[in-house]
PDB file of C-alpha atoms and ligand atoms in Angstrom:
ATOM      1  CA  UNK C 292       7.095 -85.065  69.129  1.00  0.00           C
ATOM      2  CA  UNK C 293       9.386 -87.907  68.160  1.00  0.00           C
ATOM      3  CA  UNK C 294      12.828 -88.070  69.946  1.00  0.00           C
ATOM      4  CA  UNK C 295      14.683 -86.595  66.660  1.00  0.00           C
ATOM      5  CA  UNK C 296      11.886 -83.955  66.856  1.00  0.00           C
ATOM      6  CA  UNK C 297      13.055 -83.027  70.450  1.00  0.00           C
ATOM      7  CA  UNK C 298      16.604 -83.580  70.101  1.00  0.00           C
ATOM      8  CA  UNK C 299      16.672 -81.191  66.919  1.00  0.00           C
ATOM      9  CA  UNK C 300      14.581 -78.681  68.715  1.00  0.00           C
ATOM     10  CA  UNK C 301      16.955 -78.678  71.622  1.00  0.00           C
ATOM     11  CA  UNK C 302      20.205 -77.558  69.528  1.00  0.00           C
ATOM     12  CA  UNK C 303      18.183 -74.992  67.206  1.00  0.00           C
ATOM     13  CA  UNK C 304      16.690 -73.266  70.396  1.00  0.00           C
ATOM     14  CA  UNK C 305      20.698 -73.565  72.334  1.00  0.00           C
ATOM     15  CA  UNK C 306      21.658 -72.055  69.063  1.00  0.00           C
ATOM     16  CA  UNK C 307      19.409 -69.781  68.813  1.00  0.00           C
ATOM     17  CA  UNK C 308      19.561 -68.441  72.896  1.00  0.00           C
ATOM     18  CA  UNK C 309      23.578 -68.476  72.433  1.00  0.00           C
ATOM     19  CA  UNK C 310      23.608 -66.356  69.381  1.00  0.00           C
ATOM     20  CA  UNK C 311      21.318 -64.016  71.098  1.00  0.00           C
ATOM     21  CA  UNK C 312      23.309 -64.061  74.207  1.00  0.00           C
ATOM     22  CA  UNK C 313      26.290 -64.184  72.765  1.00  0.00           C
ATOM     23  CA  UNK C 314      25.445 -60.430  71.098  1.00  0.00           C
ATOM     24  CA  UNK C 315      23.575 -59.038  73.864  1.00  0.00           C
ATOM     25  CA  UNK C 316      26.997 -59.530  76.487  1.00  0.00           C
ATOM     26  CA  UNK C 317      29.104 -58.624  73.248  1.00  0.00           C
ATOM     27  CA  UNK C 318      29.944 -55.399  75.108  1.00  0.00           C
ATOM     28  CA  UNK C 319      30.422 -56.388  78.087  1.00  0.00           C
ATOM     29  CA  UNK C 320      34.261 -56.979  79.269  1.00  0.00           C
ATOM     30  CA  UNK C 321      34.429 -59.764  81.866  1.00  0.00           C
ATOM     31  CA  UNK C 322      34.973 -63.939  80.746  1.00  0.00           C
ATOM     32  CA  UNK C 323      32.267 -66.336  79.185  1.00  0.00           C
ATOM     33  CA  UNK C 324      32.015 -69.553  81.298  1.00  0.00           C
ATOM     34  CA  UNK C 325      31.056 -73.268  79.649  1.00  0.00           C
ATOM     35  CA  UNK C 326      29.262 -75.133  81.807  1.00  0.00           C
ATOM     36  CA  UNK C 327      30.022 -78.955  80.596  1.00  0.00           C
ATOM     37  CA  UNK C 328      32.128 -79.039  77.240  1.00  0.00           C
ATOM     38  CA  UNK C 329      30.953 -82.481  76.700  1.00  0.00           C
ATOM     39  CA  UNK C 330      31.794 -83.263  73.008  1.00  0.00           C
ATOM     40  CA  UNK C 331      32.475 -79.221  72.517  1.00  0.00           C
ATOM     41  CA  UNK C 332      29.879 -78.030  69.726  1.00  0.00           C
ATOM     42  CA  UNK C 333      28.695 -75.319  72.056  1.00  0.00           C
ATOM     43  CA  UNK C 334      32.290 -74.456  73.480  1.00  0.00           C
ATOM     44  CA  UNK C 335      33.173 -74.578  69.769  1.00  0.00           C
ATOM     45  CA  UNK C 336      30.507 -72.227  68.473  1.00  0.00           C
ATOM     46  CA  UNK C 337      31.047 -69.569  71.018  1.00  0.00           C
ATOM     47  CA  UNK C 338      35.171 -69.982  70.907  1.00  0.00           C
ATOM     48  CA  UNK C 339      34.233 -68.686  66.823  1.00  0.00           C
ATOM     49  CA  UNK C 340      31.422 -66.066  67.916  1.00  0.00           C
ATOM     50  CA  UNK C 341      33.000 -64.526  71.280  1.00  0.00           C
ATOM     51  CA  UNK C 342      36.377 -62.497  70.227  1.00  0.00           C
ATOM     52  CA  UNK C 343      38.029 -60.228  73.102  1.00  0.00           C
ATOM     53  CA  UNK C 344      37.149 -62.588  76.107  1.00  0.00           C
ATOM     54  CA  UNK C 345      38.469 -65.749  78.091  1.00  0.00           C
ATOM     55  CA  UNK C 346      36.173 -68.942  77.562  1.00  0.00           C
ATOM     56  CA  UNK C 347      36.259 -70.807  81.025  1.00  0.00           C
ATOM     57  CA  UNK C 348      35.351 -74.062  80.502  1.00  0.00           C
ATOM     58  CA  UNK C 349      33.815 -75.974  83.370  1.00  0.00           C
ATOM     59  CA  UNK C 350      33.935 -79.993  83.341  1.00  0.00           C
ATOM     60  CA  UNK C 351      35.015 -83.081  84.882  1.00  0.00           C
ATOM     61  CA  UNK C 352      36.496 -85.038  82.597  1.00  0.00           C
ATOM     62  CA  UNK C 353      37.403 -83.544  79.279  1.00  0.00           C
ATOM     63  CA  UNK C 354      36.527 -85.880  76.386  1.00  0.00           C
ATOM     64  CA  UNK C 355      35.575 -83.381  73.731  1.00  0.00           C
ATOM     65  CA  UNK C 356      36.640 -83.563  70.116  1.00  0.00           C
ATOM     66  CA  UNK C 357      40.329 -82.495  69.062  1.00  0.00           C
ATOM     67  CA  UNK C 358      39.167 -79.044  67.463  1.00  0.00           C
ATOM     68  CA  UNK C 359      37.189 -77.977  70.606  1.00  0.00           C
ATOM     69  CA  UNK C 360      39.207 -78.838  73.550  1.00  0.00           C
ATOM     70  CA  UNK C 361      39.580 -75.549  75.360  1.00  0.00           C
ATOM     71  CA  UNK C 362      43.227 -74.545  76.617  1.00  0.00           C
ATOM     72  CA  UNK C 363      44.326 -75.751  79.901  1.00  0.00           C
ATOM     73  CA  UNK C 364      44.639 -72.495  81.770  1.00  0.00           C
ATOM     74  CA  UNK C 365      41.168 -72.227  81.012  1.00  0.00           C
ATOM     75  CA  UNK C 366      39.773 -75.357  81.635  1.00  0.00           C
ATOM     76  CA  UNK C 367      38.450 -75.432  85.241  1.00  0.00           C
ATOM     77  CA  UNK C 368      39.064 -79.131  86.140  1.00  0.00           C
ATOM     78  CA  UNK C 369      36.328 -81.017  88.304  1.00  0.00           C
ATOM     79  CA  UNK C 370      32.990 -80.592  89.644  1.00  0.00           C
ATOM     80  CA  UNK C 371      31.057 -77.460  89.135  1.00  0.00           C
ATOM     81  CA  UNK C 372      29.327 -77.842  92.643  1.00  0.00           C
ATOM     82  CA  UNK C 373      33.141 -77.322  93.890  1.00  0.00           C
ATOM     83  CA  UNK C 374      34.672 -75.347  90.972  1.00  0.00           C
ATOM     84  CA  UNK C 375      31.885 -72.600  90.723  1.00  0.00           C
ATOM     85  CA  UNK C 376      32.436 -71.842  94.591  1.00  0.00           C
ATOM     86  CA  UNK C 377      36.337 -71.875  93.988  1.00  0.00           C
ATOM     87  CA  UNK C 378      35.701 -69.919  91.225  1.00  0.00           C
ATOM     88  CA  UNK C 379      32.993 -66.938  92.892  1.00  0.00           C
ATOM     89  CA  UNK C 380      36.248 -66.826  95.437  1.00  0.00           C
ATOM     90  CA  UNK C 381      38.644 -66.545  93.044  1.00  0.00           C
ATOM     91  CA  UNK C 382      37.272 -64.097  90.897  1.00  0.00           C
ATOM     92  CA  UNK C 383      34.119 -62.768  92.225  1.00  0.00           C
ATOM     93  CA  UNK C 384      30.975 -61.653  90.348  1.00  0.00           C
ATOM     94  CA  UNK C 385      32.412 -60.975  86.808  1.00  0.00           C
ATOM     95  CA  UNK C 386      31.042 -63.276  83.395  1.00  0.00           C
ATOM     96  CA  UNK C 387      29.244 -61.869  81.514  1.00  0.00           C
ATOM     97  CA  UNK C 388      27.778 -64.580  79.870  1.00  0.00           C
ATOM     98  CA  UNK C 389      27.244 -68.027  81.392  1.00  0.00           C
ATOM     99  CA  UNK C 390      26.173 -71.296  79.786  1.00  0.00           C
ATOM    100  CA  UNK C 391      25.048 -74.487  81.073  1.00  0.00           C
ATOM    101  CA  UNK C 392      24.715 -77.776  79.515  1.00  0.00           C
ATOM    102  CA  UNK C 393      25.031 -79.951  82.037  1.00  0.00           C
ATOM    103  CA  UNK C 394      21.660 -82.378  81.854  1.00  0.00           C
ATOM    104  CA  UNK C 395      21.910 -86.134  80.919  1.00  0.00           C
ATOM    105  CA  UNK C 396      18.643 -88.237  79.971  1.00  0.00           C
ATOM    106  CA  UNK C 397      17.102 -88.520  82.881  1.00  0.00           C
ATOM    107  CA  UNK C 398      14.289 -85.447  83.870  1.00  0.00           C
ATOM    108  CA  UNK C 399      13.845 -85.729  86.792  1.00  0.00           C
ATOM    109  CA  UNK C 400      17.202 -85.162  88.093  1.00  0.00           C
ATOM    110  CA  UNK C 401      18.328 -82.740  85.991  1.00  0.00           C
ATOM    111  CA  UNK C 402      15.659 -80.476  87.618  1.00  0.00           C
ATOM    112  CA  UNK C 403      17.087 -81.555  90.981  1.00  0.00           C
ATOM    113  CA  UNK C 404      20.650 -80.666  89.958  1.00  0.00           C
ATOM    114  CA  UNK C 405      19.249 -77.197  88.460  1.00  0.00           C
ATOM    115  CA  UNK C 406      18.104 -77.036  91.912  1.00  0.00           C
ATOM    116  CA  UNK C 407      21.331 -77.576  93.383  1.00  0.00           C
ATOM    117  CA  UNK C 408      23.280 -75.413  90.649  1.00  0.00           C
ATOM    118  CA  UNK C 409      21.294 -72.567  90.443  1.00  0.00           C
ATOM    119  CA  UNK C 410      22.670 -70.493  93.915  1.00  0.00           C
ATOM    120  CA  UNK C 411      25.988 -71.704  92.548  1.00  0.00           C
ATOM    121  CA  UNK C 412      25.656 -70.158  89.213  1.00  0.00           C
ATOM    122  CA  UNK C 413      23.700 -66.656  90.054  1.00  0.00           C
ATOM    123  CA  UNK C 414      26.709 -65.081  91.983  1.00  0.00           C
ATOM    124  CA  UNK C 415      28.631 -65.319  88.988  1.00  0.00           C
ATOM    125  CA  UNK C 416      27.322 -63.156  86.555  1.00  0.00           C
ATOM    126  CA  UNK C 417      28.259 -59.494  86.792  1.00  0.00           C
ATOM    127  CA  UNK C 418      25.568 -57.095  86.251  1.00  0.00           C
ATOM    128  CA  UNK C 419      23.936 -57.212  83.149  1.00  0.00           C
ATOM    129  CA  UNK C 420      25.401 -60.616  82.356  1.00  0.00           C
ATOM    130  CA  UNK C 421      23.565 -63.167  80.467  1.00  0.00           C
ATOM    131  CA  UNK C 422      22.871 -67.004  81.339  1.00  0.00           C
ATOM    132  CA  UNK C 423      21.770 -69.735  78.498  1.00  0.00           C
ATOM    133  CA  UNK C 424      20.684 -72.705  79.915  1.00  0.00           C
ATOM    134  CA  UNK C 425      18.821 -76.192  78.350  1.00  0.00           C
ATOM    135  CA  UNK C 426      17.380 -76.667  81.995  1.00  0.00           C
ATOM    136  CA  UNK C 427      14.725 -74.449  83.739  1.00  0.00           C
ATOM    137  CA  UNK C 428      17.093 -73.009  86.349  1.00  0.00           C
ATOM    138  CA  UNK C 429      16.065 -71.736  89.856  1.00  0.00           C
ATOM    139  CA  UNK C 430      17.434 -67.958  90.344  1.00  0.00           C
ATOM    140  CA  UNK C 431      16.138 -65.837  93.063  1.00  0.00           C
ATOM    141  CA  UNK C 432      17.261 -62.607  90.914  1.00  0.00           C
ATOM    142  CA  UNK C 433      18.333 -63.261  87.971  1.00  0.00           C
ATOM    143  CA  UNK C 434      15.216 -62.692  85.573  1.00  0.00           C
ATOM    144  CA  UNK C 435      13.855 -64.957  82.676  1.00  0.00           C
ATOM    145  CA  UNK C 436      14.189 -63.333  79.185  1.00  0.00           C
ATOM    146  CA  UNK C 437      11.681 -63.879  76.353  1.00  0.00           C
ATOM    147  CA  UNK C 438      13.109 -66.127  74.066  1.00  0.00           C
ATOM    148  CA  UNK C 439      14.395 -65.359  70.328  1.00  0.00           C
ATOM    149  CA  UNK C 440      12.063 -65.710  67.254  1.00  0.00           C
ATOM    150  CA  UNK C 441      14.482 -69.483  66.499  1.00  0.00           C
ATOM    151  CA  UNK C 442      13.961 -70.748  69.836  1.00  0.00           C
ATOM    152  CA  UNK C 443      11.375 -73.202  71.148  1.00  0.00           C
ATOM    153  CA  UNK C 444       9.574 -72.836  74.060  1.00  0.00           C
ATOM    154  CA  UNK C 445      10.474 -75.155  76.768  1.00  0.00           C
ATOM    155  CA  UNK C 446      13.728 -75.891  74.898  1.00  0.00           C
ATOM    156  CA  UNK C 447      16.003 -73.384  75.883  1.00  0.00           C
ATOM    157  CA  UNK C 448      16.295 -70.889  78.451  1.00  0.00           C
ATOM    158  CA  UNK C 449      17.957 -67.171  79.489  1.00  0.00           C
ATOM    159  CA  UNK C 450      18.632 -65.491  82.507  1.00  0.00           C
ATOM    160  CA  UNK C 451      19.509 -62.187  82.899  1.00  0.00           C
ATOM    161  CA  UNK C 452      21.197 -60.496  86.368  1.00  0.00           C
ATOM    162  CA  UNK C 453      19.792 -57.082  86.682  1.00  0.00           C
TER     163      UNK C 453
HETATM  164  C1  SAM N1223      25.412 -82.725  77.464  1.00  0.00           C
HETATM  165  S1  SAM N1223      27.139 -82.644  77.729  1.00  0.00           S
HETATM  166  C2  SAM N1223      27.561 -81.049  77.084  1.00  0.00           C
HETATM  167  C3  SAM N1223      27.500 -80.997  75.572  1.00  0.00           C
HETATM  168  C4  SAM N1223      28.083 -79.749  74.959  1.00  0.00           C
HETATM  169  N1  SAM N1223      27.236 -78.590  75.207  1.00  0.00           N
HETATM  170  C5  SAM N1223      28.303 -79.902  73.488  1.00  0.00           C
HETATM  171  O1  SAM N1223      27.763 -79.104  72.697  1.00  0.00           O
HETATM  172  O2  SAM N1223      29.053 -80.817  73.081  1.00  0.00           O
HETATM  173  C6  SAM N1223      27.214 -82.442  79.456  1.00  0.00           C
HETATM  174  C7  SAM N1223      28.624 -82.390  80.053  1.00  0.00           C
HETATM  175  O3  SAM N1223      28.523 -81.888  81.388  1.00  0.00           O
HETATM  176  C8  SAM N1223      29.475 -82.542  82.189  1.00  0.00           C
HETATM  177  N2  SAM N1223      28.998 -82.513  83.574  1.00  0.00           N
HETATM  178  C9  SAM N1223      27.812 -83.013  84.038  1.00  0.00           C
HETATM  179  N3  SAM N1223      27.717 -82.834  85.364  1.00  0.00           N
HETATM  180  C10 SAM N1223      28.867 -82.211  85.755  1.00  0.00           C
HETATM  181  C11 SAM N1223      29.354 -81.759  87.028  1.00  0.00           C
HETATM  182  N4  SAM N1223      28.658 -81.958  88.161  1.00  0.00           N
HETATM  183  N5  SAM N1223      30.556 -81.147  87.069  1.00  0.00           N
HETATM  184  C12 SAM N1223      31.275 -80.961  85.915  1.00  0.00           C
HETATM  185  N6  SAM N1223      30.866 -81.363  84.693  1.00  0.00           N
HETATM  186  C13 SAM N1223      29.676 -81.992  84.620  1.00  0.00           C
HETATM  187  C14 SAM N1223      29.530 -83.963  81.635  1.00  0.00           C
HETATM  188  O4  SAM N1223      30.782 -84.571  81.955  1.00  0.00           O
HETATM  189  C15 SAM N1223      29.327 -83.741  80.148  1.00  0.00           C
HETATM  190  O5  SAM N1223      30.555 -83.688  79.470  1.00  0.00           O
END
């Protein structure tokens, strides 16, 4: 696979798991939390998808484009290994859906900061809550879903909390 091979593989599987995702927690009431709005496509897709619930967005420097820049009572300001604690504190096990973007270039430690996410993340999600990620994450219950028929294996991934 050629880097444009990968890279377009990437966002048609992280469309494909958030679309999924985004309809399987459709019913459920609690917020959807952004992990890393970067330039905001994703935060911009679900803000058009997800109607009836807050979009926390999670990220330390906001630099997105102008037409995806979430609101700032809803922008959660710094780094997630401090925020998402803050956060579980604040307002205890509710999203229903959760997605992470987070990863840069290098492999190696993105696994390591999956590593270091992943207890950070779990307590999150409310029952039944959903959790897209483009990193294998490392959940001690939240269970890995088969993928959708779009997705690419490898590519994309999604948790589920029992
Ligand atoms: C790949 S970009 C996200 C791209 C986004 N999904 C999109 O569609 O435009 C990753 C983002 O995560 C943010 N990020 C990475 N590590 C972070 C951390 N420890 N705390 C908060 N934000 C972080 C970066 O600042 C960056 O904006």
């Amino acid at each position: 696979m050629t880097r444009l091979d990968l890279f377009i593989a990437r966002m048609v599987s992280q469309r494909a798991c958030l679309d999924y995702a985004i309809a399987a927690a459709a019913q459920m009431p609690g917020p959807v939390f952004e992990l890393g709005l970067g330039n905001g496509r994703t935060y911009h897709h679900m803000r058009e998808k997800i109607t009836g619930r807050d979009i926390y967005v999670f990220e330390r420097a906001v630099a997105s484009h102008p037409d995806s820049t979430p609101p700032e009572d809803l922008t959660i300001l710094g780094d997630v290994r401090e925020t998402l604690p803050a956060t579980l504190e604040k307002m205890g096990p509710v999203a229903s859906l959760i997605h992470a973007d987070l990863g840069g270039h290098n492999a190696a430690k993105n696994v390591a900061f999956a590593k270091e996410v992943s207890p950070l993340i779990e307590p999150l999600l409310a029952p039944g809550g959903l959790m897209v990620s483009s990193d294998r994450m490392f959940f001690e219950t939240l269970e890995e879903q088969p993928l959708p028929p779009d997705a690419i294996e490898g590519r994309c991934f999604i948790y589920r909390q029992p």
